[in-house]
mmCIF file of C-alpha atoms in Angstrom:
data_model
loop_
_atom_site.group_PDB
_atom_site.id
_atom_site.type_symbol
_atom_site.label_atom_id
_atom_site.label_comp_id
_atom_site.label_asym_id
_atom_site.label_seq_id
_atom_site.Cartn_x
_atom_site.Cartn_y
_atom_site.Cartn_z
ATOM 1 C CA UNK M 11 0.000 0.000 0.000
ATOM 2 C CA UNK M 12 1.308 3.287 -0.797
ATOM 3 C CA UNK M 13 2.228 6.357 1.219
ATOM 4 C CA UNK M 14 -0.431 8.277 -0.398
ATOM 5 C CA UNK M 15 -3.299 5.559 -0.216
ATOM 6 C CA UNK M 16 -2.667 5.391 3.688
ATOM 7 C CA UNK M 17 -2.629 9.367 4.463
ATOM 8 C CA UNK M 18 -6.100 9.329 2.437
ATOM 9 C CA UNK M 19 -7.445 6.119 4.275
ATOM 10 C CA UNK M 20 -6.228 8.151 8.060
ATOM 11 C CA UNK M 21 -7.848 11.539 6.596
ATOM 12 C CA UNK M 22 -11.243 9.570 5.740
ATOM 13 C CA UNK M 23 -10.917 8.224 9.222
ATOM 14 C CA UNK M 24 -10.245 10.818 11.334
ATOM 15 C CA UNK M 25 -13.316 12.953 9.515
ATOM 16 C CA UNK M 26 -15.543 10.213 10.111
ATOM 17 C CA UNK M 27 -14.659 10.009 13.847
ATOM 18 C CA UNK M 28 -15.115 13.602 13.931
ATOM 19 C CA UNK M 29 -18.354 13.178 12.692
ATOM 20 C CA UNK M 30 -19.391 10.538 15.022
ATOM 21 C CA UNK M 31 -18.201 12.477 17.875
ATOM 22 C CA UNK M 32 -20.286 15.644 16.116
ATOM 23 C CA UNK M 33 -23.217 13.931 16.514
ATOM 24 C CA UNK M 34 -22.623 11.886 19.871
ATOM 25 C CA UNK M 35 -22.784 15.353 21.677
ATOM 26 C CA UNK M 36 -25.984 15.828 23.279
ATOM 27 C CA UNK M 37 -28.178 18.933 22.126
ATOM 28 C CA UNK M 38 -29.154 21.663 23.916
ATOM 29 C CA UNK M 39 -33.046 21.329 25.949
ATOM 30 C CA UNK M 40 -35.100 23.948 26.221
ATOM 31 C CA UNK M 41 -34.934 24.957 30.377
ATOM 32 C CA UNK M 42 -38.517 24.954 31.907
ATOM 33 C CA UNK M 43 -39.151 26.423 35.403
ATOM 34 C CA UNK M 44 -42.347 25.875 37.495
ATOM 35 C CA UNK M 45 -44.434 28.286 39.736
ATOM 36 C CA UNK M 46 -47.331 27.119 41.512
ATOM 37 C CA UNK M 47 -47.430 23.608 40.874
ATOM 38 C CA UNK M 48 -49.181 22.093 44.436
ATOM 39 C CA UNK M 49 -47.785 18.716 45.859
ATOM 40 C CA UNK M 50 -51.271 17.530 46.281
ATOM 41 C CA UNK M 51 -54.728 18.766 44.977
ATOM 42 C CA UNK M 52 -58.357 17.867 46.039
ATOM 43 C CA UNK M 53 -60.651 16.271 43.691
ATOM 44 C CA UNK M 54 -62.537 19.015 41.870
ATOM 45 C CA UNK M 55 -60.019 21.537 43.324
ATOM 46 C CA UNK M 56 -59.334 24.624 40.702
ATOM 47 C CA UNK M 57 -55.492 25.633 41.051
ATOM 48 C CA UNK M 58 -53.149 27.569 38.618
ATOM 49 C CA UNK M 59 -49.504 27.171 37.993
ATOM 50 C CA UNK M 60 -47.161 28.695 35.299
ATOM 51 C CA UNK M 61 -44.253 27.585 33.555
ATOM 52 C CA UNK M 62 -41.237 29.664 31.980
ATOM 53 C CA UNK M 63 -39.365 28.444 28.875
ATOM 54 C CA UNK M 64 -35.978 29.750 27.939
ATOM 55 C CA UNK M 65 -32.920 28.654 25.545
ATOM 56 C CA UNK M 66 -35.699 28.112 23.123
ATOM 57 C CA UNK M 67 -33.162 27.559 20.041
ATOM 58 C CA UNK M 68 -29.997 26.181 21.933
ATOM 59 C CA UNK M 69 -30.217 22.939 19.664
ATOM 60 C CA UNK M 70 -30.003 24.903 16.265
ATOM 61 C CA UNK M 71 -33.770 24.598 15.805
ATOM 62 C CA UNK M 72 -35.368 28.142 15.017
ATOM 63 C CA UNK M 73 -38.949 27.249 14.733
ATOM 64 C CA UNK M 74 -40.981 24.446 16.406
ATOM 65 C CA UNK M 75 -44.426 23.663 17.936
ATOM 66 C CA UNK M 76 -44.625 23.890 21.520
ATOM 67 C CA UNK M 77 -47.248 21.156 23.102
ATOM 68 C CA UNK M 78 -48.919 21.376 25.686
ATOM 69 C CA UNK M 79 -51.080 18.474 27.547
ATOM 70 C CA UNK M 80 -52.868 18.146 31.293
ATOM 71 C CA UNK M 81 -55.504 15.841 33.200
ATOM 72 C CA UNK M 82 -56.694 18.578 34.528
ATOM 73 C CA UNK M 83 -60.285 19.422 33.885
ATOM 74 C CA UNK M 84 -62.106 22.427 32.736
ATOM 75 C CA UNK M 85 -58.611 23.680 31.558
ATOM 76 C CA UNK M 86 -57.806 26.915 30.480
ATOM 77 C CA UNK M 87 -54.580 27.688 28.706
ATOM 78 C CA UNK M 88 -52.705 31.084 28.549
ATOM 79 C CA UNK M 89 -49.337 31.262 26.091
ATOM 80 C CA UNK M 90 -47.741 34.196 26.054
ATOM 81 C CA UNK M 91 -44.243 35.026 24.111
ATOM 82 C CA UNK M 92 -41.679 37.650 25.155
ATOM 83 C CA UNK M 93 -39.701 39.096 22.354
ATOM 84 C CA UNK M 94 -35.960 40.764 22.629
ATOM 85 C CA UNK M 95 -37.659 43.912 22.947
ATOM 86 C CA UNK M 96 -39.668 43.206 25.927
ATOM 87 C CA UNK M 97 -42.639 43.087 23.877
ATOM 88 C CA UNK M 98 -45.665 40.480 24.500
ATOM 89 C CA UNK M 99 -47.730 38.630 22.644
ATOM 90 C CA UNK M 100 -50.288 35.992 23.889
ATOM 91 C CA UNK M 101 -52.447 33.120 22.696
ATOM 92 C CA UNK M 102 -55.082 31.054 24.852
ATOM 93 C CA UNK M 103 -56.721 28.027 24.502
ATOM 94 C CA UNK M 104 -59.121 25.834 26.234
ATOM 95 C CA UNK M 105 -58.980 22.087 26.831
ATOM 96 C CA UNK M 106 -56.815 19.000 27.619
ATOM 97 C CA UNK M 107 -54.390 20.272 25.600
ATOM 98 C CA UNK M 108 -52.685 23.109 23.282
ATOM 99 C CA UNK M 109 -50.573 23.866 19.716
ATOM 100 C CA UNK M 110 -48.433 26.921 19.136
ATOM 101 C CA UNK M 111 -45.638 28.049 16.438
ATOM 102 C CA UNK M 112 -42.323 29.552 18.613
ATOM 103 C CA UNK M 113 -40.295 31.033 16.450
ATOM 104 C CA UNK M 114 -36.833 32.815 16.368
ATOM 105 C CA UNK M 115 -38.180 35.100 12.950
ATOM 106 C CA UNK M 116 -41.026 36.633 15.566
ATOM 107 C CA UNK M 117 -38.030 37.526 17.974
ATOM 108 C CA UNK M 118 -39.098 35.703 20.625
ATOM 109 C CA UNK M 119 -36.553 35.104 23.794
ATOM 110 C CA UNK M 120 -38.985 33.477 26.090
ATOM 111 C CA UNK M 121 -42.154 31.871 26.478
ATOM 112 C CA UNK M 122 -44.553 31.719 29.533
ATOM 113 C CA UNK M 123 -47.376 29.305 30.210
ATOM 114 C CA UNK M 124 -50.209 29.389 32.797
ATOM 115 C CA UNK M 125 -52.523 26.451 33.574
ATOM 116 C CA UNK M 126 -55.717 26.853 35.106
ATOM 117 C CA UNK M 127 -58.015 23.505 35.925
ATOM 118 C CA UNK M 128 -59.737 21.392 38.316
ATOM 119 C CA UNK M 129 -58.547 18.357 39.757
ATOM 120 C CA UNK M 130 -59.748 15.010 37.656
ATOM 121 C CA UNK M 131 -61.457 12.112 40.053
ATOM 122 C CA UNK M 132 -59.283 9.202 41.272
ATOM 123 C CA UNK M 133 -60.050 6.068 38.848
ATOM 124 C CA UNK M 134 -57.610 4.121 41.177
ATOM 125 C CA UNK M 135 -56.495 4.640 44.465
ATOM 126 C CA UNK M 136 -53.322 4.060 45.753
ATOM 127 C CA UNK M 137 -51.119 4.244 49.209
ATOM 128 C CA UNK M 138 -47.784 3.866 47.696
ATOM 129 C CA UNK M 139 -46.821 5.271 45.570
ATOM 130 C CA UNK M 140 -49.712 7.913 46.493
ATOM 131 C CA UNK M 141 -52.159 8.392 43.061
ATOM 132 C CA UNK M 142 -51.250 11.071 41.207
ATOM 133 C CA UNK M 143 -51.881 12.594 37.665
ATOM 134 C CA UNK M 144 -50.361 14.761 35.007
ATOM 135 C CA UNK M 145 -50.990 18.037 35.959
ATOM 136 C CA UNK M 146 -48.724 19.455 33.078
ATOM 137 C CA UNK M 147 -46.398 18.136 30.496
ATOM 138 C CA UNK M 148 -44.809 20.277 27.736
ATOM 139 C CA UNK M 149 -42.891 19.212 24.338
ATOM 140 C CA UNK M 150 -40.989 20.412 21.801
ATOM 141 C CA UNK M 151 -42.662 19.401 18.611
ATOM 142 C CA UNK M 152 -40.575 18.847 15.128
ATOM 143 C CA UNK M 153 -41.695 16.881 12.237
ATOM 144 C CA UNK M 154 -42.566 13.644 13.463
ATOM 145 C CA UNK M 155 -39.610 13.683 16.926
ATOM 146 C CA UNK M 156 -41.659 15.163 19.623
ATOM 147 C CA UNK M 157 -39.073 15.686 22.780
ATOM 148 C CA UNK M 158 -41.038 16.022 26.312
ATOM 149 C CA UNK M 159 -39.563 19.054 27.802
ATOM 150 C CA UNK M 160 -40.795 18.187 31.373
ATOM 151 C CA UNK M 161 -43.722 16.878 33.425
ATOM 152 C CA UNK M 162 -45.470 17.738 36.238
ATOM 153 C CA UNK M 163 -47.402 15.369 38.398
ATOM 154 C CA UNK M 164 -49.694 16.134 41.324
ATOM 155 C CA UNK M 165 -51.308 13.711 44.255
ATOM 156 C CA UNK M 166 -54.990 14.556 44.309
ATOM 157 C CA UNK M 167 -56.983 13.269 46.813
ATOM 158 C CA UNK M 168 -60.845 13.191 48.166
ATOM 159 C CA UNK M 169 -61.583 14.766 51.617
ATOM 160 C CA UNK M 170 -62.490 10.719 52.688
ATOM 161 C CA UNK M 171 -59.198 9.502 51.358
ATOM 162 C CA UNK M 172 -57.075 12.232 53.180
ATOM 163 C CA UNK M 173 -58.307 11.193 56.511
ATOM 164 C CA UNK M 174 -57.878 7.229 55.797
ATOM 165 C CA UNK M 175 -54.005 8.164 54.972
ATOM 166 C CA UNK M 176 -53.023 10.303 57.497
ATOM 167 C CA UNK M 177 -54.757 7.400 59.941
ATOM 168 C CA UNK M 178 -52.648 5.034 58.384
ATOM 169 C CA UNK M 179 -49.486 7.075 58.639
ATOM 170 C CA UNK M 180 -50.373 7.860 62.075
ATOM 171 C CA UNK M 181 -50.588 3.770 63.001
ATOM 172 C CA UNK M 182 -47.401 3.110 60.675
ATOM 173 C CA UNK M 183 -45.106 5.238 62.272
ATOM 174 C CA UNK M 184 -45.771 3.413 65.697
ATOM 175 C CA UNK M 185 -46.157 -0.287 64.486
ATOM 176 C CA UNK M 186 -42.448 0.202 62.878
ATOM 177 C CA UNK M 187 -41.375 0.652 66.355
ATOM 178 C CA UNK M 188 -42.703 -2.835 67.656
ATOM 179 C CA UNK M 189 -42.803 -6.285 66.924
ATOM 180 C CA UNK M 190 -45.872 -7.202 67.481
ATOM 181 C CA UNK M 191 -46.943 -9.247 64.058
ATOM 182 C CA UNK M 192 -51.159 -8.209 65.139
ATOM 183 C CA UNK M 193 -50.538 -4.427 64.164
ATOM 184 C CA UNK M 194 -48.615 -5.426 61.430
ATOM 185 C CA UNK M 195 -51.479 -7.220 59.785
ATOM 186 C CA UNK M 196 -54.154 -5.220 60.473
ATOM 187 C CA UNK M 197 -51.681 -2.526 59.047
ATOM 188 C CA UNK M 198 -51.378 -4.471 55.736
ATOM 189 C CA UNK M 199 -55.498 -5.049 55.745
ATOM 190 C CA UNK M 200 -55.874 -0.976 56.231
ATOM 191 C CA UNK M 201 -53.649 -0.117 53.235
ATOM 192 C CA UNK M 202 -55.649 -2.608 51.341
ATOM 193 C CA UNK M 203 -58.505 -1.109 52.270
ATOM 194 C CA UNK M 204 -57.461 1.882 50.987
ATOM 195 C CA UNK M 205 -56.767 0.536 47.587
ATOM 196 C CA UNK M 206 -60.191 -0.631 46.981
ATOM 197 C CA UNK M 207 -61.956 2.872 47.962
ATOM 198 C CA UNK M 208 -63.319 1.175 51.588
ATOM 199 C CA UNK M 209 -61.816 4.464 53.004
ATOM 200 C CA UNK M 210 -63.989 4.317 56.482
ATOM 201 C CA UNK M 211 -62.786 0.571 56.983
ATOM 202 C CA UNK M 212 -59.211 1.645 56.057
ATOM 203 C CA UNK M 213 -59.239 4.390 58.751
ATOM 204 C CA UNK M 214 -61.008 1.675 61.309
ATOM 205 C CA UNK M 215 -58.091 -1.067 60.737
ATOM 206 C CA UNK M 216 -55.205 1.656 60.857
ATOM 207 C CA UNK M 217 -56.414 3.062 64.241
ATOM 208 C CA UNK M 218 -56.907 -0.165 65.222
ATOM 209 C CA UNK M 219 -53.136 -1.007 64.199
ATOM 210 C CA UNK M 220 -51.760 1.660 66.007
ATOM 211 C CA UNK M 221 -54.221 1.084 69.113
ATOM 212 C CA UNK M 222 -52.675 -2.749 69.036
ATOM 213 C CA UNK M 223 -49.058 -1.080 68.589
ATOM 214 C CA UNK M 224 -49.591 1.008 71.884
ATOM 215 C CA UNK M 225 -50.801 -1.909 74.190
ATOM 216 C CA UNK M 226 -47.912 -4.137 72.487
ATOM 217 C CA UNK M 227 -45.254 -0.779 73.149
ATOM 218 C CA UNK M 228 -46.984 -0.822 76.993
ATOM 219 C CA UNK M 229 -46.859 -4.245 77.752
ATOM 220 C CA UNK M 230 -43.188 -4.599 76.577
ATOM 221 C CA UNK M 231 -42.429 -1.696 78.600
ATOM 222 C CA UNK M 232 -44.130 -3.233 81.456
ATOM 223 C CA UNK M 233 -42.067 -6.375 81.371
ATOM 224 C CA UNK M 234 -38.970 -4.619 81.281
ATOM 225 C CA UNK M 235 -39.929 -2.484 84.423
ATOM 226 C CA UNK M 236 -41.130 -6.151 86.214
ATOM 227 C CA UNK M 237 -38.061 -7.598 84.770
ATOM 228 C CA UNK M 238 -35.691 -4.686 85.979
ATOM 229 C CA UNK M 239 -37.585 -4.972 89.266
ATOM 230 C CA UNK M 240 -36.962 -8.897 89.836
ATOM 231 C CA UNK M 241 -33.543 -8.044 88.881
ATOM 232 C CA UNK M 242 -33.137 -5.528 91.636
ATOM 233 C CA UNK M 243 -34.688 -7.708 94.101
ATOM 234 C CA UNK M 244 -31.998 -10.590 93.249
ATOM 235 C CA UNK M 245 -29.217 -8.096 93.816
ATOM 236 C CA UNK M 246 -30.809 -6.669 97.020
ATOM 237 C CA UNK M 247 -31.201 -10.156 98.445
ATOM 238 C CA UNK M 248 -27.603 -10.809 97.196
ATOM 239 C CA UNK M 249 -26.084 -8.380 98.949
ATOM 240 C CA UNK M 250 -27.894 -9.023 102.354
ATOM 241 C CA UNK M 251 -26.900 -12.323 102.075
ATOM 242 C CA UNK M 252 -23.298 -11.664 101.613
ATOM 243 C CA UNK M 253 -23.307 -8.792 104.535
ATOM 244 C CA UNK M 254 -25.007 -11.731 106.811
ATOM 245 C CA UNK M 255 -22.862 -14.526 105.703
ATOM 246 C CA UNK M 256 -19.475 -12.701 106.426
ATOM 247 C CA UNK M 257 -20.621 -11.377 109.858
ATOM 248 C CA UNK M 258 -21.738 -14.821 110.360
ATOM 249 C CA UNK M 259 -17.623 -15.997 109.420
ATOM 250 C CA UNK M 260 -16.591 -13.051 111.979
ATOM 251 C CA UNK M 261 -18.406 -14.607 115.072
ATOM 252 C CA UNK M 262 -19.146 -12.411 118.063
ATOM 253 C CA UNK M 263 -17.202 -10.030 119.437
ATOM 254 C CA UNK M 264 -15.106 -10.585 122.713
ATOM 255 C CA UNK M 265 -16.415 -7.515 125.121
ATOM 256 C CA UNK M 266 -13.160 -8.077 127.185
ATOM 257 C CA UNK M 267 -11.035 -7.882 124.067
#
């Protein structure tokens, strides 16, 4: 093979590895922040939250549809983009979801989105994880690659449910601190309950748990205090024993000594 053949064959390679490593690099996302998003949400609950795109064009992309999606219902939908300039333009929809052109031609720096809907019913209840659904999610929308930009999900809750879990918080956080096998089941049975909806029976088995956690906690207390007690006794009657036993050794005393 000839000098010149080889440098050609170690160009072609090198470009291609440049390539490669071109393309390995990961591209820019656009950064979302969140305002307002609650932790949990009542069933039928109206809250509002609003969400602030930036580095809209980081990945070389200067136009794209922005998507937005939510469970919530009865939503309302407020888009509004902030040019260079400070200037504002806005767009609002209604619905489970929303499509909207961003692009870098219109001057826009920054886009801002604000939610506004009611909390859907629970089809399916559970205690861990807690139920939750998709109070937000936006994407980035080109051609047919759609690239989630983030998602927000929120517990929601009926007033019936909330009680049943804090009971069964309540009687979990004591029957972790025993051993007794009775709260422990009728721990399991509560969380069960609350799975199938049975929220009054799920809040009767937890308190019940944690009422059969207590009396296990106070009876083991109990036997330590009897057992501590027996122990001092022992020692007591130990030491009694000894005094008498070596005064016994010692004989009595000789008055004329």
């Amino acid at each position: 093979m000839s000098w010149n053949r080889c440098s050609d064959l170690l160009v072609s390679t090198l470009a291609l590895l440049l390539v490669a490593s071109l393309v390995a690099v990961p591209v820019a996302a656009i950064s979302a922040s969140a305002d307002g998003v609650p932790n949990r949400q009542q069933v039928g609950e109206e809250r509002r939250a609003s969400f602030t795109l930036n580095d809209l064009y980081e990945d070389g992309t200067q136009e794209f549809t922005l998507r937005g999606q939510t469970e919530l219902e009865a939503a309302n939908w407020r888009v509004r983009f902030v040019q260079l300039n400070g200037d504002t333009t806005s767009e609002t929809f209604s619905g489970s979801s929303f499509e909207t052109t961003v692009s870098a031609a219109d001057n826009v720096e920054r886009v801002e989105v604000r939610v506004t809907g009611e909390a859907p019913a629970v089809e399916n209840f559970t205690y861990d994880p807690a139920q939750s659904f998709e109070f937000a999610r936006l994407a980035k929308v080109v051609g047919d690659n759609v690239n989630t930009v983030d998602t927000w999900d929120v517990v929601h809750y009926t007033e019936a449910s909330a009680e049943a879990r804090e009971a069964i918080d309540a009687a979990d956080a004591v029957v972790a601190d025993t051993n007794s096998e009775q709260s422990e089941e009728q721990l399991d049975r509560a969380i069960r309950a609350y799975g199938t909806g049975d929220f009054e029976l799920a809040t009767d088995l937890a308190e019940d748990a944690e009422a059969t956690a207590r009396q296990s906690q106070q009876s083991s207390q109990t036997t330590q205090l009897l057992l501590y007690g027996a122990l001092g006794v022992v020692a007591l009657v130990a030491v009694v024993g000894g005094v008498l036993y070596l005064r016994g050794r010692s004989g009595p005393s000789d008055p004329l000594s």
